[in-house]
Every structure is written in structure tokens, then in C-alpha cells.
Amino acid sequence: MTAPLLEIEDVVVEYPLRGFRQAPARVLHGISLDILPGETVGLVGESGSGKTTLGRAVLGLAPVTGGEIRFRGERISGIGTKARRALSRDIQVVFQDPYSSLNPAMTVADILTEPLVVAGASRADADRRVRDLLDEVHLPQDAGQRLPREFSGGQRQRIAIARALSRDPAVIVCDEPVSALDLSTQSRVLDLFIEIQERTGVAYLFITHDLSVVRHISHRVAVMHRGELVETGDAAQVTSDPRHSYTRTLLLAAPVPDPARQAARREERHRLAAARA
Amino acid sequence: MSLLSDGGPAAAAAPSSSVAPTAVPPRAGVARRFLRKPVAVASVAWLLLVAVLAAAAPLLTSASPTASSITNALAPFGGDSPLGTDGLGRDVLAQLLYGARTSLVGALIVVAVALVLGLPAGVLAGYYRGRFDAAASWVANLVMAQPAIIILLVVLAQFGRSTELAMLVFGVVIAPGVFRLVRASIIAVRGELYVDAARVAGLSDPRIMRRHVLPVVVAPTIIQMSQVLGIAIVLQAGLEFIGLGSANQASWGGMLNDAFAKIYAAPNLLLLPGLAIVVTVTACSLVGNGLRDVLGVGATPPVRRRSAVRAVGPVVEDGRPSSGTAPAPDDALLRVEGLRVAYPEPDGGEGEVVHGVSLTIRRGEVHGLVGESGSGKSQTAFAVLGLLPPQAHTSATTLTFDGGDLRGISRRGMNQLRGRRIGYIPQEPMSNLDPSFRIGSQLTEPMRHHLGLSKAEAKAKAIQLLDRVGIVDPARVFDSYPHQISGGMAQRVLIAGALSCDPDLLIADEPTTALDVTVQAEVLDLVRDLQAERDLGVLLVTHDFGVVADLCDTVTVMRAGEVVESAAAAQLFADPQHEYTRSLLAATLEGGPARAALTTPAGGTR
Amino acid sequence: MLGFLLKRLGAGVVLVWVTATATFFLTNATGSDPARRIVGPQADAATVLAKRQELGLDRPVLERYWDWLTSAVHGDLGVSWFTNQPVGGTVADALPISLSLVVAAIVLTALVSVVIGVVAAVRGGWVDSALQGASILAFAVPNFLVGLLLALVFAVQLGLFPAIGYTPFAQDPGLWAASITLPAVALAIGATATVATQTRGSMIDVLGQDYVRTLRSRGLPTRSILLKHALRNAAPASLTVLSLQFIALISGAVVIEKVFGLNGIGERATSAASTGDVPVVLGVVVLTVVLVVVVNLLADLALGWLNPKVRTA
């Protein structure tokens, strides 16, 4: 049994509300989840389920008010900004919106070298690394001199992936990285994620609302609902034979591209709903 | 949103979400573009000229601007005083030149003070928020509530007349404006994901500030400063005009004061100082406008001739061949043939985004229009509704609804169809309800207009509709405002709105894309039930083959503005004819194998 | 809604208090000796001392502040150092003149700028270009210069309006209107350009919103979409700018009053400022800030009515 890379233990996230003596809004109600080295854990849920907040908590962008998050056994929740900055080598992110996640005023090369220069790399080393990174995400070499707005959504997402990879992280938090993309682009970007993982052994916390995406990319899947984890298991089991009724509802709600099968699923969904009523 | 993502070529590059002043900061090329604007260049030249003349005043005239000589009052042009003398015999040219000094120095004091106070405070308040922000904003509001001249009167009453002091204080008075602009820009950029990404990348706060945050503030601040220069010159002239400028100092406002005293004897004394102020301040504004155009910050572009609210000009006839097949059955509810949509491009030409699309919808038929972003599917739907932006140029060989030609139809004629016989369901539920009106009022307005119902009848029908679309407490929702209901409810309200006048055709533009899957399933069920119940024709625009499979009888697949395939749904899924359709269907992940559980950590050396 | 208004009222009271206090200490605790200023440079030390005692300036500043504040709360703003007239009366006499001017200007601004802003946003074309050009010019021409030109043309040349002076409303409403027309127009032009530009911008924003397209899809008449839905949603932004312009108008009125020989608050304030008559200056400050608070409250009331999110909060 390999030791987990990332351990999320009973994590609570609360945001203070305005107003005197107002109880804070609790977004996560004690979530526990492990990620092994080289593993993809898919985190599925609808809007407001808290899946994005959990990702931000791992990244240090959301306040963890209970429980703790450990990386290689060391606590990383509630640590100082300096210690947090040191973690930037190991924990990285790819956001959903390929438009606002890249600074429109910086060239792609500047975007990619920024984390390296911060880490103290020389300019020449950084430039060399940019060439490798562009190659890794299958972008042309001249992309470095261009601005983000010259790229399509899918290409921008590749740039964001390259930025995340620049310092060989151990884990990348992927927050709905393919949700804004067209179907055909989406599958190519997902394949890129898998390819990179197989080559580098990076682990992903892969956040999405789409069960078919999560099934494609995840080794294990965790389902969130209203700030709680309702089900965790292997991808095949959770996405084809879910145990929890919420997961089943979620699974049946997504329409499939086959009229006959979709009609059958609709029937089943109605039966399930009638049975619950 | 759908218009943007599916829109013309220019729209494809534009990030749809950034409304905030997060424009691209200055880069190489800004200077070059600025130099291509003659008005802005002339304005800069004028300001430079004024500065040079002010600096060189002692070289240009030997006369003293303040030495009066009653015997030589109101001297005409020419002679010792090239521009004549004023009512106290002071040399007008010398006063203008030295007055320029007073104006420019005063204006620069204002700009400097406003920047020194407003910029850092705005940056800190916007970036760190919290208590400092609360305190600074409170002070800013306090200062902004004071009339500037009253504050200046108090200070001058206490410390004596001094233009420099007045400008210093005015800098303080105007600093909240800088503070608020900077703060708003910073707050906007702070919400951008690239700032989060920089934080995750390990950048320190000062570095994030320098690399990502401050550049965004530069452009709007420079533009604002050009306005502040102008405001300062005007205000200073006002103070001098009421006699509160420094004593014994030449100034444009002082000249106007003197001219006012002699207004009956020599009204032309107003002319030169007046012009000096007006031209200089105009130049400041024009420099600001030029910068704004070049940097692309905050301005709304000029409005084209045609009304932004009006429907498009009539769809014109077109004899060119069309793509796609249209068997043209007699019972067609909607027939579209050879539909083309084009937008004017900056170079003067036109860019066509829909290239001769054809499709037919029968009564009671649900027709899916599928494609990826940029395929022209939403443009096609909006063209049928006559809801494209005014600059769109639309043509078709055939465009009929229930046998009536929609080409060349009047706005009035179209308005009798829209809402009444053709219903529309938009994509984003929350942004498609007017936030200022109650849901009931938004539902009843079309019914009262089209069906002539009384207020009570319309209300009864609206509540019935709300009940029908599955809203649990229709009376309460009827009296609610849009911000008080959820997205799923809002979409039900919009469906009720589309159906309120019992239309024959429903045009739905990605009606479930913005919803969660569980809500999507319910809304799809609702649309299916209502369609069956009312025998509606439906044009369903979507990118999701699952939605098509769930709802549609026939399907048209679009790519890059053209129809690639049109078929019955069962046939399309079972036996797609076109290569592109096959590739799209293959790209769906659904039904594919799940990834196996991790056995040995790949490359687990880390 | 009521809670919102009470909160704003509280903030307004704090604003008045802070402003009055800051002004009091600025004018009473700094600068040259006012007693010396009043009696003149030739007077001997004993005269100065006597004057200082007469004005109570020999007492500690905090004590004077407390006295002044408690009287002010009861409506007594003290006595002018130079004329010995009560400040309250002096200011109250001048108030109707300035108020007529500023209120007429703000009403004019509101009406004209909504029409121009809406037309520019909806029709575009030359109206829009004209608005853009005019707003630059209106920004660049000082309002007192506009006033001078208006007076020269309409009063001196054409004789349509009086060039100077004020007729109270109670005396003759017609003459009252004539006496404030030119100054109000001069005052309103700059504000109109600003508010019209804002109205144009927010109308264009609103007309580009999804819900406007949806309203059009419902086949509603253009007039209803424009004047009912779009204008209603564009109004809050314009109203906010209008309430800020009110403050600018008070500043402008101080200068305009001089051009038209109106003996309003501005004239009193200017002469008090040049002589250093602290009680009058203080009185003017308190009065204007109260005026600003009242107008802001009215604006809040209107905003609450326009914006259901405020009303239903």
C-alpha cells in the first residue's frame, strides 16, 4: 500500500457572513479524501455542492476552518504564506475558464516562465523549459511570442496546463478544465491530461460536473452533494453502478446520445422519482 | 452569451465575461496607434505649446503681467502691447503667458496630490479589502459629499488667498475619484483567475501586484488624469474669477475677472483668456479620449445609425444556391432556405457567418439544430426570430412561417408573430428576466398586449401557466422579483413566458446548457410534455447530442455556418452519413470504458 | 427598505457632524489671530485682547466647540464677527436664492439629459456625435464663462432676461423665473453633459442585455421596451451621477452667483472667506452639507424605488 500523496481529513470550510454575530456560512461539512501518487480522483457534483471550494482549499485559496489537509504527511492547511509559496512547486492548478485564467497582457512565454523565474531559474533555463512545455502540450514552438487572445479555448487550456506543469508538480487541481470547451476539443484535452499523467506520474484532483468526463479520466470518483461527500469508489463502479441514490439520480439525469437508450433511461429516472415520492 | 460565443469572427476572440475595466494594459504599438489619431496628436501638440510658452514667458515678452498703468488702460492691439492692455493697463500678452504658468502649475499640483493620495490608497483598499478598505472608502465618501468650492473657501478664509494652496486642497478633494477608480479596477482584476493562478504559482503579493495588478490600473488612471488636468484648470479659473486666487499673480481666471468688471466697456477682453481656457481644457479631454480609444478602456463606442433596440432590417431575398436539403412539405410551419448572415468587418468588407442554411419544421415536430461553438446555429435561430444585432445583414431564398413570407416583413408585422405565434426560450435564465420588474408583470405584459386580456385575466392565466411549468407556489413567484428565485425556477418562468400566448412554434436556444444536469432533466421533461400537449413545432438549438436524443424528431448538424447533414433523429444516430457527424458522435465520452483503478502508481518515484 | 433609509439617515447625520467638527477645528485652532484681523493691524494689544474676550476666543477650544455644537443643534449658528448679525438669519436670507438656482438647474439637468441620453443611445447617428462633441465642450467651458456669454446675448443684447438681480418667488413668480433662468441654464450645461453621457452609456449597456432581446422576442412594442424596461434599468446609474452632480452644482453656484449679481449663499460665503468671518463660513458649511445629505436621502429613496434588490433586502 502506497502512502497517500494528499490527505484531506474532515475538512470544514466556512465563510464569515456580514453582520454582527452572524453564524458563518458553512460550505464544506467535513470532507475526507485521499489521493495517491499518480492517481486521478474525480470530484463530481452540481453547482453549490462545494466541489470547487474543496479544490480551492487544497490550493490554499479557501479558508479551512476545521480538519486538515496533509501533503506527504505534512499539514498544509492553515500554514503561513511563505510556507504556502514553497508548496507551489508541488501543487498546481488548471482552472475552468480559459479566458480569465491567463493574463491577457502577457505573452505565452511570459506566462509559462513566471513560475520558473519566481523559483529562481535563470532566464536561459526558463526559455529552454518553455520550448519543452509547449512541446509537451502539443502547441507550436512560435506560440511563446503570442498573446493568449490569439488562441482558441482549447489551445488556451493547453497553455494553462503547460503553466501548471512547468515545475514538475506532484499534484494538479483541475477545476472543470474541459467544461468550457467544445465536445471534440474536450476529448483531445482529456487525452492530453492522461498522456501527461502516464509520462510524469502526476496526480490529479479532477473537479467536474460531468459524470462521463470523470469516468473517462478518473481512477477513483468522489461524489459531492451540498458540501458533503455522498459516495467514493472506483470509477467504473460509481459511474455505472452507483450505490447512493443521489449518484444514481445524477447518472440518470445526464442524457445519452442514443434515442432508444435515452428513452429507457428516462423511464427509469421517472420510476426512481415516483418511487421516492 | 450565445450570441457572443456563436457570433461573428470578431466576437470569437472577445472574452465574454470581462465587463470590468480590465483592458489590455499598454504595450508596444500604443504610441504608434496614438500617433495615427490626428485630433489627439494636435491636442498633445497644443498642450506642449502652452507649456513651452509658459516656461519661456520672460523670453517672449519684456512686459510685466502685473504692472498696471491707469493711463494706458484698454490699449488696442499692436504697439508696445501686441495684444493690447486690460482695464488696469496690464499687458494682455504677458498676462496670458504668465497666466498659463499659473494654470499649468496649479493643474499639475492637483494631479500630483490626487495621485499621491488616491493611487496607493486605492491599490491597498482594492487588493486587501478588509478594514483599511472600509475606512478609506468611508473617508472618500465623506470628502466626495463636500462641494469643492466650499472646502476651498474654508481653507482660504483660514490661511489667506493662495492659488497654490487652493490647488493642493483641490487635489485632496479630487483624490477620492482616483481612489474609487483604482480600487474598482483592482477589485475587478483581483477576481480574475490569473491572479489566483499566480498565487498558486508561488508569487509573492508584491510581485503579483507589480506583474498582474498594477498594469491594469495604469491605463484608466492616465485617462482620468487627463480629465483631472482639465477640471483643475476650470476650477482654478473659477476661484480666480471670484477673486480668491493669489494676489499679484497673473492668471486666466483673474483676466476674466477683470474683463467681467469692464464687460460693458470692453467685452472683447473676455475673448483671449476664455479661449485659452476652453482650448486647453478641450485638448486635455481629447488627449484622454484618444488614449481611451487606443487603450480600449471603458468607453462605449459610437452608436450606429440604426436603433439598437429595433429589429434587424428585413431579411432580403437571395437567389444564390443553398446548402442542405429541404424537401419543402406542404404542412411546413417554418421553412428556411438559403439563409445567409453576414457582419460588416473593420476593413469595410463583410464576413459571412451563416452560408445558405436550409431547414424545415413541421407542426408538432421537434427539430434539433446541433453544432459546436462558431457553427452559426444560434445565428440561424436569431435570424428567424429577427433578433440579430442591427448591423447584421441577413438574406434568404425562402423564409416562411405558416406560409407567410418573413422576408421584408415590417417591424410591426414581426412583432405580431413574435411572442404571439413564435415563442423563444433563451439560454441563461437569470440574465433573461428584467431585474427591475416582478415576474408577474413580465409574464402578463405580452398577454395583455397580444391577447388583449384584462389585468385580472392575465394574472389568472399567468398563475395557471406557472403552475403548469411546475412551480410549486405560483402566486408567490408571480409577486417575486427575478433575484428572489433560483436559476431552475427562472428557466421555468421563461418557458411559461414563451408559451403564454399559445404559440405554434417554439425556438429554444440551448435552453438547458446553463442548468445543472438534474434540473436539465426536469426542464427537458417539461418541454417534451408541453410540446406533446400543444402540438408545438420546436427549433431546439444545442451542442449536446444527449439533449437531441432525448427530445428531437429531426436533426440538422451545422459546421462553420453550413449544414452538413439533416435527417430523422433515429436515423442520424444509427447511421450518420457525414464524416463530421460521425466524428462528433465519436467524441462523446458517454458509453466509453471507465478508466481502470490505479494498480501501481505510475512513475511513483516522486 | 425602511432599515436601509434609517441607515442612510444615520450616515447623513454622522456626515454633518464630522464635517462641522473638522471645519470648526480647522477654523478655530489654526491660522492667524482672528481678533487681530478684525480690529486691524493698527490697533493696540489691549484692543485685540478686548476683542478676543468679547468673541470668547480666550476660552479653551474644546469648550468653545461644545458651546458651538450644542447651540448649532438647537439651530443657533452664532453671530458674525464683523456685522454682529446672527449667522442663521444671514444664511437663511440667502438660502432661497441659491436653492432656487440649484434646484432649477438640477431639474433642468435631469429632464434634458434623460432625453438627450436616450435619444443618443437609441438613434445614434448625428445626435450621438453631437452629444459626444457637446459634452467635451461643456466640460471645457467654465460655467461662469457660459453665464457671461448668456448674459451678454440674452440679457444685454436681446433684453429677454434681467442681467443681474433676483426677484423672490413670493413677490412675482414670473420675474422670479426670469431672474433665475440664465444662471440656472449656465449652471446646468456642464451637469447635463455629464449626466447625458452617463444615461447614454447605461442605456447602451441595458439595450445590449439578454433580457432586452427576450422582451423583443415577446413581440412587445419598441416604445414599451425602451421607455418602460430599458430606461428603468438605466435610471439608477444616472441618478447616482445626478446626485453627485448636485454637489458640483453647489460649487458652481458660488461662482455663477457673482456673474448674475445674486446675493445668495455663495456671495455670503465668498465675502466671509475673504474677510475671515469664521462663524459665517462655518454656518455655510453646515448648511451645504445638510443640503447634500437631504438630496442624497432623496436619491436613496428613488434608488430604492427603482431597484428591487434594495427594496426587498
PDB file of C-alpha atoms in Angstrom, chain B residues 66-158:
ATOM      1  CA  THR B  66       1.060  92.611 -13.074  1.00  0.00           C
ATOM      2  CA  ALA B  67       2.373  96.135 -13.629  1.00  0.00           C
ATOM      3  CA  SER B  68      -0.687  98.336 -14.050  1.00  0.00           C
ATOM      4  CA  SER B  69      -0.746 101.773 -15.575  1.00  0.00           C
ATOM      5  CA  ILE B  70      -4.057 103.550 -15.454  1.00  0.00           C
ATOM      6  CA  THR B  71      -3.020 105.937 -18.198  1.00  0.00           C
ATOM      7  CA  ASN B  72      -2.529 103.057 -20.607  1.00  0.00           C
ATOM      8  CA  ALA B  73      -5.774 101.170 -19.809  1.00  0.00           C
ATOM      9  CA  LEU B  74      -7.645  99.319 -22.553  1.00  0.00           C
ATOM     10  CA  ALA B  75      -4.954  99.934 -25.149  1.00  0.00           C
ATOM     11  CA  PRO B  76      -5.727  98.371 -28.561  1.00  0.00           C
ATOM     12  CA  PHE B  77      -3.752  95.633 -30.311  1.00  0.00           C
ATOM     13  CA  GLY B  78      -0.285  96.451 -31.615  1.00  0.00           C
ATOM     14  CA  GLY B  79       2.258  98.905 -30.326  1.00  0.00           C
ATOM     15  CA  ASP B  80       4.101  98.156 -27.078  1.00  0.00           C
ATOM     16  CA  SER B  81       1.479  95.608 -26.080  1.00  0.00           C
ATOM     17  CA  PRO B  82       0.880  93.331 -29.089  1.00  0.00           C
ATOM     18  CA  LEU B  83      -2.426  92.122 -27.685  1.00  0.00           C
ATOM     19  CA  GLY B  84      -3.393  95.370 -26.003  1.00  0.00           C
ATOM     20  CA  THR B  85      -3.854  96.072 -22.297  1.00  0.00           C
ATOM     21  CA  ASP B  86      -6.659  95.398 -19.840  1.00  0.00           C
ATOM     22  CA  GLY B  87      -8.760  97.735 -17.730  1.00  0.00           C
ATOM     23  CA  LEU B  88      -5.860  98.452 -15.384  1.00  0.00           C
ATOM     24  CA  GLY B  89      -3.388  98.886 -18.220  1.00  0.00           C
ATOM     25  CA  ARG B  90      -1.731  95.494 -17.753  1.00  0.00           C
ATOM     26  CA  ASP B  91      -0.201  93.848 -20.800  1.00  0.00           C
ATOM     27  CA  VAL B  92      -2.579  91.160 -22.116  1.00  0.00           C
ATOM     28  CA  LEU B  93       0.097  89.033 -23.829  1.00  0.00           C
ATOM     29  CA  ALA B  94       2.213  88.961 -20.702  1.00  0.00           C
ATOM     30  CA  GLN B  95      -0.832  88.045 -18.613  1.00  0.00           C
ATOM     31  CA  LEU B  96      -1.735  85.223 -20.974  1.00  0.00           C
ATOM     32  CA  LEU B  97       1.787  83.780 -20.923  1.00  0.00           C
ATOM     33  CA  TYR B  98       2.316  84.085 -17.181  1.00  0.00           C
ATOM     34  CA  GLY B  99      -1.284  83.021 -16.609  1.00  0.00           C
ATOM     35  CA  ALA B 100      -0.524  79.803 -18.491  1.00  0.00           C
ATOM     36  CA  ARG B 101       2.199  79.168 -15.905  1.00  0.00           C
ATOM     37  CA  THR B 102      -0.266  79.596 -13.077  1.00  0.00           C
ATOM     38  CA  SER B 103      -2.783  77.300 -14.754  1.00  0.00           C
ATOM     39  CA  LEU B 104      -0.373  74.523 -15.630  1.00  0.00           C
ATOM     40  CA  VAL B 105       1.483  74.561 -12.337  1.00  0.00           C
ATOM     41  CA  GLY B 106      -1.824  74.560 -10.465  1.00  0.00           C
ATOM     42  CA  ALA B 107      -3.192  71.693 -12.560  1.00  0.00           C
ATOM     43  CA  LEU B 108      -0.029  69.659 -12.050  1.00  0.00           C
ATOM     44  CA  ILE B 109      -0.228  70.211  -8.294  1.00  0.00           C
ATOM     45  CA  VAL B 110      -3.780  68.819  -8.363  1.00  0.00           C
ATOM     46  CA  VAL B 111      -2.757  65.787 -10.395  1.00  0.00           C
ATOM     47  CA  ALA B 112       0.238  65.089  -8.176  1.00  0.00           C
ATOM     48  CA  VAL B 113      -1.702  65.358  -4.923  1.00  0.00           C
ATOM     49  CA  ALA B 114      -4.628  63.330  -6.255  1.00  0.00           C
ATOM     50  CA  LEU B 115      -2.267  60.574  -7.420  1.00  0.00           C
ATOM     51  CA  VAL B 116      -0.148  60.515  -4.284  1.00  0.00           C
ATOM     52  CA  LEU B 117      -3.247  60.150  -2.104  1.00  0.00           C
ATOM     53  CA  GLY B 118      -5.624  58.224  -4.340  1.00  0.00           C
ATOM     54  CA  LEU B 119      -3.412  55.697  -6.074  1.00  0.00           C
ATOM     55  CA  PRO B 120      -1.760  53.893  -3.141  1.00  0.00           C
ATOM     56  CA  ALA B 121      -4.930  54.025  -1.076  1.00  0.00           C
ATOM     57  CA  GLY B 122      -6.949  52.603  -3.969  1.00  0.00           C
ATOM     58  CA  VAL B 123      -4.417  49.845  -4.588  1.00  0.00           C
ATOM     59  CA  LEU B 124      -4.286  48.805  -0.931  1.00  0.00           C
ATOM     60  CA  ALA B 125      -8.029  49.024  -0.422  1.00  0.00           C
ATOM     61  CA  GLY B 126      -8.792  47.089  -3.587  1.00  0.00           C
ATOM     62  CA  TYR B 127      -6.205  44.390  -3.064  1.00  0.00           C
ATOM     63  CA  TYR B 128      -6.514  43.726   0.653  1.00  0.00           C
ATOM     64  CA  ARG B 129     -10.103  44.921   1.218  1.00  0.00           C
ATOM     65  CA  GLY B 130     -10.986  44.487   4.889  1.00  0.00           C
ATOM     66  CA  ARG B 131     -10.757  47.283   7.428  1.00  0.00           C
ATOM     67  CA  PHE B 132      -8.459  49.567   5.502  1.00  0.00           C
ATOM     68  CA  ASP B 133     -10.847  49.439   2.570  1.00  0.00           C
ATOM     69  CA  ALA B 134     -13.818  50.198   4.803  1.00  0.00           C
ATOM     70  CA  ALA B 135     -12.048  53.149   6.419  1.00  0.00           C
ATOM     71  CA  ALA B 136     -10.633  54.554   3.198  1.00  0.00           C
ATOM     72  CA  SER B 137     -13.949  54.229   1.403  1.00  0.00           C
ATOM     73  CA  TRP B 138     -15.681  55.983   4.273  1.00  0.00           C
ATOM     74  CA  VAL B 139     -13.269  58.894   4.111  1.00  0.00           C
ATOM     75  CA  ALA B 140     -13.575  59.002   0.324  1.00  0.00           C
ATOM     76  CA  ASN B 141     -17.357  59.206   0.530  1.00  0.00           C
ATOM     77  CA  LEU B 142     -17.097  61.877   3.183  1.00  0.00           C
ATOM     78  CA  VAL B 143     -14.867  64.038   1.022  1.00  0.00           C
ATOM     79  CA  MET B 144     -16.953  63.421  -2.093  1.00  0.00           C
ATOM     80  CA  ALA B 145     -20.047  64.731  -0.317  1.00  0.00           C
ATOM     81  CA  GLN B 146     -18.446  68.162   0.094  1.00  0.00           C
ATOM     82  CA  PRO B 147     -18.791  70.825  -2.579  1.00  0.00           C
ATOM     83  CA  ALA B 148     -15.213  71.580  -3.652  1.00  0.00           C
ATOM     84  CA  ILE B 149     -15.524  75.346  -3.608  1.00  0.00           C
ATOM     85  CA  ILE B 150     -16.965  75.384  -0.091  1.00  0.00           C
ATOM     86  CA  ILE B 151     -13.963  73.441   1.196  1.00  0.00           C
ATOM     87  CA  LEU B 152     -11.666  75.826  -0.628  1.00  0.00           C
ATOM     88  CA  LEU B 153     -13.464  78.827   0.843  1.00  0.00           C
ATOM     89  CA  VAL B 154     -12.931  77.479   4.333  1.00  0.00           C
ATOM     90  CA  VAL B 155      -9.242  76.863   3.746  1.00  0.00           C
ATOM     91  CA  LEU B 156      -8.665  80.192   2.058  1.00  0.00           C
ATOM     92  CA  ALA B 157     -10.604  82.016   4.781  1.00  0.00           C
ATOM     93  CA  GLN B 158      -8.268  80.500   7.297  1.00  0.00           C
TER      94      GLN B 158
END
